[in-house]
Amino acid sequence: MTQVLAIHREPIYAPGREVEDARILELTAAALEDQGVAVKAASVEEARSGGDEAPVILAMCQGPDGLALLDRYVAEGRLVINSPAAIRNCYRERLVPLLLAADLAFPESHVIQVEGAISEIARGALAGHWWVKRGDVHATGPGDVVRATRASLQHQFSQFRSRGIQRVVLQRHVPGHEVKFYAVQGQGLVDWRWAGEEPGPDFAPAALQALVEAGARCLGVEVYGGDVIATDSGALWLVDVNDWPSFRTCQEAGAQAIATHVLARARQEGRL
């Protein structure tokens, strides 16, 4: 009997990362199998048609069909990691108001309908340098995250409109050095790296862990990664969180951390 059903991310939501995304799920499955847990991996389509009754679901899927399937699993009383609510909370149009309402360092950000947004910008309501990000999932192709000034926003919005994207996030640029991080609830930071070739300023690693864990609690996400900006003064700003990343720089360690967390939760709740 299958005890854990592991659902792969849909290829459209993993542009250029299909192999890495598949591998972190496969390594997690292998780590669970080493502990005597029976794991089955499936695509969203295979899971929908398979009729599997596994009590624990590992979910990397992000699209509407996958989330509807996860909603059904939750309604049936199964343990789903990450939960569909947490995955939806990582859609930027939900993430932004949640993180803005929290007591943590998150840049000024606005969720904007691309239609009609230009007039507000043209009136000078916003100034400086900004990032324009698609408002739902994190990335499906080039142009999903672009840096723009007020002068170039009209062109950027028109590009999003031409792709059928209705909402974008306008996020104020924070000068500094980008940090990529990977983490698991209860296991802390699995890894963090400077995104650029040169290291950035010194900061307290404990402060980084506290910041990203606060963001994850706000969103309800258990397996996550994202981006932080470290300013020259050592201040840290959380700028993005994404559900179940590929753990590209630390896949073996990431899989072990995920498996440890899954086993702890499942056993605590009597699922395994």
PDB file of C-alpha atoms in Angstrom, residues 100-219:
ATOM      1  CA  LEU A 100       2.783  43.623   4.238  1.00  0.00           C
ATOM      2  CA  ALA A 101       0.432  43.001   7.153  1.00  0.00           C
ATOM      3  CA  ALA A 102       3.089  41.078   9.072  1.00  0.00           C
ATOM      4  CA  ASP A 103       5.652  42.671  11.351  1.00  0.00           C
ATOM      5  CA  LEU A 104       8.704  41.948   9.203  1.00  0.00           C
ATOM      6  CA  ALA A 105      11.002  43.667   6.717  1.00  0.00           C
ATOM      7  CA  PHE A 106       9.220  43.496   3.360  1.00  0.00           C
ATOM      8  CA  PRO A 107       9.531  46.236   0.706  1.00  0.00           C
ATOM      9  CA  GLU A 108       6.710  48.524  -0.332  1.00  0.00           C
ATOM     10  CA  SER A 109       4.674  46.490  -2.817  1.00  0.00           C
ATOM     11  CA  HIS A 110       1.411  46.953  -4.702  1.00  0.00           C
ATOM     12  CA  VAL A 111      -0.854  44.450  -6.427  1.00  0.00           C
ATOM     13  CA  ILE A 112      -2.102  46.268  -9.519  1.00  0.00           C
ATOM     14  CA  GLN A 113      -4.496  45.478 -12.334  1.00  0.00           C
ATOM     15  CA  VAL A 114      -2.509  46.083 -15.498  1.00  0.00           C
ATOM     16  CA  GLU A 115      -5.499  47.818 -17.078  1.00  0.00           C
ATOM     17  CA  GLY A 116      -5.739  51.374 -15.781  1.00  0.00           C
ATOM     18  CA  ALA A 117      -2.574  51.230 -13.716  1.00  0.00           C
ATOM     19  CA  ILE A 118      -0.553  53.490 -15.969  1.00  0.00           C
ATOM     20  CA  SER A 119      -2.518  56.647 -15.166  1.00  0.00           C
ATOM     21  CA  GLU A 120      -1.649  56.315 -11.489  1.00  0.00           C
ATOM     22  CA  ILE A 121       2.015  55.881 -12.337  1.00  0.00           C
ATOM     23  CA  ALA A 122       1.924  58.804 -14.771  1.00  0.00           C
ATOM     24  CA  ARG A 123       0.533  61.099 -12.065  1.00  0.00           C
ATOM     25  CA  GLY A 124       3.733  60.492 -10.129  1.00  0.00           C
ATOM     26  CA  ALA A 125       2.256  58.453  -7.298  1.00  0.00           C
ATOM     27  CA  LEU A 126       5.302  56.182  -7.506  1.00  0.00           C
ATOM     28  CA  ALA A 127       8.900  57.157  -8.089  1.00  0.00           C
ATOM     29  CA  GLY A 128      12.286  55.484  -8.144  1.00  0.00           C
ATOM     30  CA  HIS A 129      13.224  52.008  -9.280  1.00  0.00           C
ATOM     31  CA  TRP A 130      10.778  49.135  -9.104  1.00  0.00           C
ATOM     32  CA  TRP A 131      10.450  45.461  -9.908  1.00  0.00           C
ATOM     33  CA  VAL A 132       7.424  44.352 -11.897  1.00  0.00           C
ATOM     34  CA  LYS A 133       6.441  40.740 -11.244  1.00  0.00           C
ATOM     35  CA  ARG A 134       3.567  38.672 -12.554  1.00  0.00           C
ATOM     36  CA  GLY A 135       0.896  38.532  -9.895  1.00  0.00           C
ATOM     37  CA  ASP A 136       0.169  34.831  -9.700  1.00  0.00           C
ATOM     38  CA  VAL A 137       2.785  32.073  -9.983  1.00  0.00           C
ATOM     39  CA  HIS A 138       6.460  32.894  -9.692  1.00  0.00           C
ATOM     40  CA  ALA A 139       7.773  32.070 -13.161  1.00  0.00           C
ATOM     41  CA  THR A 140       6.591  30.407 -16.328  1.00  0.00           C
ATOM     42  CA  GLY A 141       8.956  32.090 -18.754  1.00  0.00           C
ATOM     43  CA  PRO A 142      11.167  35.084 -19.587  1.00  0.00           C
ATOM     44  CA  GLY A 143       9.758  38.447 -18.610  1.00  0.00           C
ATOM     45  CA  ASP A 144       7.881  37.292 -15.502  1.00  0.00           C
ATOM     46  CA  VAL A 145      10.114  39.469 -13.308  1.00  0.00           C
ATOM     47  CA  VAL A 146      11.571  42.657 -14.770  1.00  0.00           C
ATOM     48  CA  ARG A 147      13.206  45.758 -13.367  1.00  0.00           C
ATOM     49  CA  ALA A 148      11.631  48.989 -14.506  1.00  0.00           C
ATOM     50  CA  THR A 149      11.613  52.704 -13.857  1.00  0.00           C
ATOM     51  CA  ARG A 150       8.526  54.864 -14.042  1.00  0.00           C
ATOM     52  CA  ALA A 151       9.488  55.781 -17.598  1.00  0.00           C
ATOM     53  CA  SER A 152       9.495  52.146 -18.729  1.00  0.00           C
ATOM     54  CA  LEU A 153       6.464  50.893 -16.812  1.00  0.00           C
ATOM     55  CA  GLN A 154       3.996  51.519 -19.627  1.00  0.00           C
ATOM     56  CA  HIS A 155       5.963  49.197 -21.895  1.00  0.00           C
ATOM     57  CA  GLN A 156       6.295  46.563 -19.163  1.00  0.00           C
ATOM     58  CA  PHE A 157       2.570  46.607 -18.401  1.00  0.00           C
ATOM     59  CA  SER A 158       1.728  46.274 -22.086  1.00  0.00           C
ATOM     60  CA  GLN A 159       3.989  43.230 -22.288  1.00  0.00           C
ATOM     61  CA  PHE A 160       2.154  41.576 -19.401  1.00  0.00           C
ATOM     62  CA  ARG A 161      -1.217  42.451 -20.953  1.00  0.00           C
ATOM     63  CA  SER A 162      -0.189  40.881 -24.252  1.00  0.00           C
ATOM     64  CA  ARG A 163       0.454  37.603 -22.410  1.00  0.00           C
ATOM     65  CA  GLY A 164      -2.957  37.592 -20.757  1.00  0.00           C
ATOM     66  CA  ILE A 165      -1.629  38.457 -17.293  1.00  0.00           C
ATOM     67  CA  GLN A 166      -4.221  40.575 -15.497  1.00  0.00           C
ATOM     68  CA  ARG A 167      -2.419  41.519 -12.274  1.00  0.00           C
ATOM     69  CA  VAL A 168       1.169  42.369 -11.464  1.00  0.00           C
ATOM     70  CA  VAL A 169       3.091  43.175  -8.330  1.00  0.00           C
ATOM     71  CA  LEU A 170       5.003  46.424  -8.294  1.00  0.00           C
ATOM     72  CA  GLN A 171       7.742  46.112  -5.663  1.00  0.00           C
ATOM     73  CA  ARG A 172      10.148  48.869  -4.678  1.00  0.00           C
ATOM     74  CA  HIS A 173      13.771  48.040  -5.436  1.00  0.00           C
ATOM     75  CA  VAL A 174      15.929  47.582  -2.332  1.00  0.00           C
ATOM     76  CA  PRO A 175      19.605  48.321  -3.086  1.00  0.00           C
ATOM     77  CA  GLY A 176      21.871  45.577  -1.839  1.00  0.00           C
ATOM     78  CA  HIS A 177      23.011  42.025  -2.444  1.00  0.00           C
ATOM     79  CA  GLU A 178      20.620  39.170  -3.189  1.00  0.00           C
ATOM     80  CA  VAL A 179      20.593  36.055  -1.008  1.00  0.00           C
ATOM     81  CA  LYS A 180      18.977  32.825  -2.227  1.00  0.00           C
ATOM     82  CA  PHE A 181      17.737  30.575   0.570  1.00  0.00           C
ATOM     83  CA  TYR A 182      16.162  27.141   1.037  1.00  0.00           C
ATOM     84  CA  ALA A 183      14.420  26.064   4.226  1.00  0.00           C
ATOM     85  CA  VAL A 184      12.126  23.488   5.815  1.00  0.00           C
ATOM     86  CA  GLN A 185       9.832  24.013   8.780  1.00  0.00           C
ATOM     87  CA  GLY A 186      11.430  22.686  11.946  1.00  0.00           C
ATOM     88  CA  GLN A 187      14.752  22.128  10.168  1.00  0.00           C
ATOM     89  CA  GLY A 188      15.784  25.750   9.748  1.00  0.00           C
ATOM     90  CA  LEU A 189      17.793  27.021   6.817  1.00  0.00           C
ATOM     91  CA  VAL A 190      19.075  24.154   4.708  1.00  0.00           C
ATOM     92  CA  ASP A 191      21.300  26.461   2.661  1.00  0.00           C
ATOM     93  CA  TRP A 192      21.774  30.066   1.661  1.00  0.00           C
ATOM     94  CA  ARG A 193      24.029  31.563  -0.998  1.00  0.00           C
ATOM     95  CA  TRP A 194      24.827  34.926  -2.486  1.00  0.00           C
ATOM     96  CA  ALA A 195      23.102  35.162  -5.860  1.00  0.00           C
ATOM     97  CA  GLY A 196      25.999  37.084  -7.396  1.00  0.00           C
ATOM     98  CA  GLU A 197      29.598  36.089  -7.864  1.00  0.00           C
ATOM     99  CA  GLU A 198      30.825  38.489  -5.181  1.00  0.00           C
ATOM    100  CA  PRO A 199      29.887  38.065  -1.505  1.00  0.00           C
ATOM    101  CA  GLY A 200      27.774  40.740   0.083  1.00  0.00           C
ATOM    102  CA  PRO A 201      28.018  42.461   3.468  1.00  0.00           C
ATOM    103  CA  ASP A 202      28.265  40.643   6.762  1.00  0.00           C
ATOM    104  CA  PHE A 203      25.007  39.928   8.548  1.00  0.00           C
ATOM    105  CA  ALA A 204      23.843  37.706  11.387  1.00  0.00           C
ATOM    106  CA  PRO A 205      22.775  34.282  10.027  1.00  0.00           C
ATOM    107  CA  ALA A 206      20.344  33.995  12.936  1.00  0.00           C
ATOM    108  CA  ALA A 207      18.620  37.150  11.688  1.00  0.00           C
ATOM    109  CA  LEU A 208      18.243  35.610   8.229  1.00  0.00           C
ATOM    110  CA  GLN A 209      16.706  32.473   9.688  1.00  0.00           C
ATOM    111  CA  ALA A 210      14.336  34.472  11.895  1.00  0.00           C
ATOM    112  CA  LEU A 211      13.199  36.602   8.941  1.00  0.00           C
ATOM    113  CA  VAL A 212      12.503  33.735   6.540  1.00  0.00           C
ATOM    114  CA  GLU A 213      10.794  31.631   9.213  1.00  0.00           C
ATOM    115  CA  ALA A 214       8.528  34.569  10.084  1.00  0.00           C
ATOM    116  CA  GLY A 215       7.575  34.902   6.432  1.00  0.00           C
ATOM    117  CA  ALA A 216       6.912  31.174   6.124  1.00  0.00           C
ATOM    118  CA  ARG A 217       4.682  31.166   9.209  1.00  0.00           C
ATOM    119  CA  CYS A 218       2.710  34.061   7.773  1.00  0.00           C
ATOM    120  CA  LEU A 219       2.102  32.112   4.553  1.00  0.00           C
TER     121      LEU A 219
END
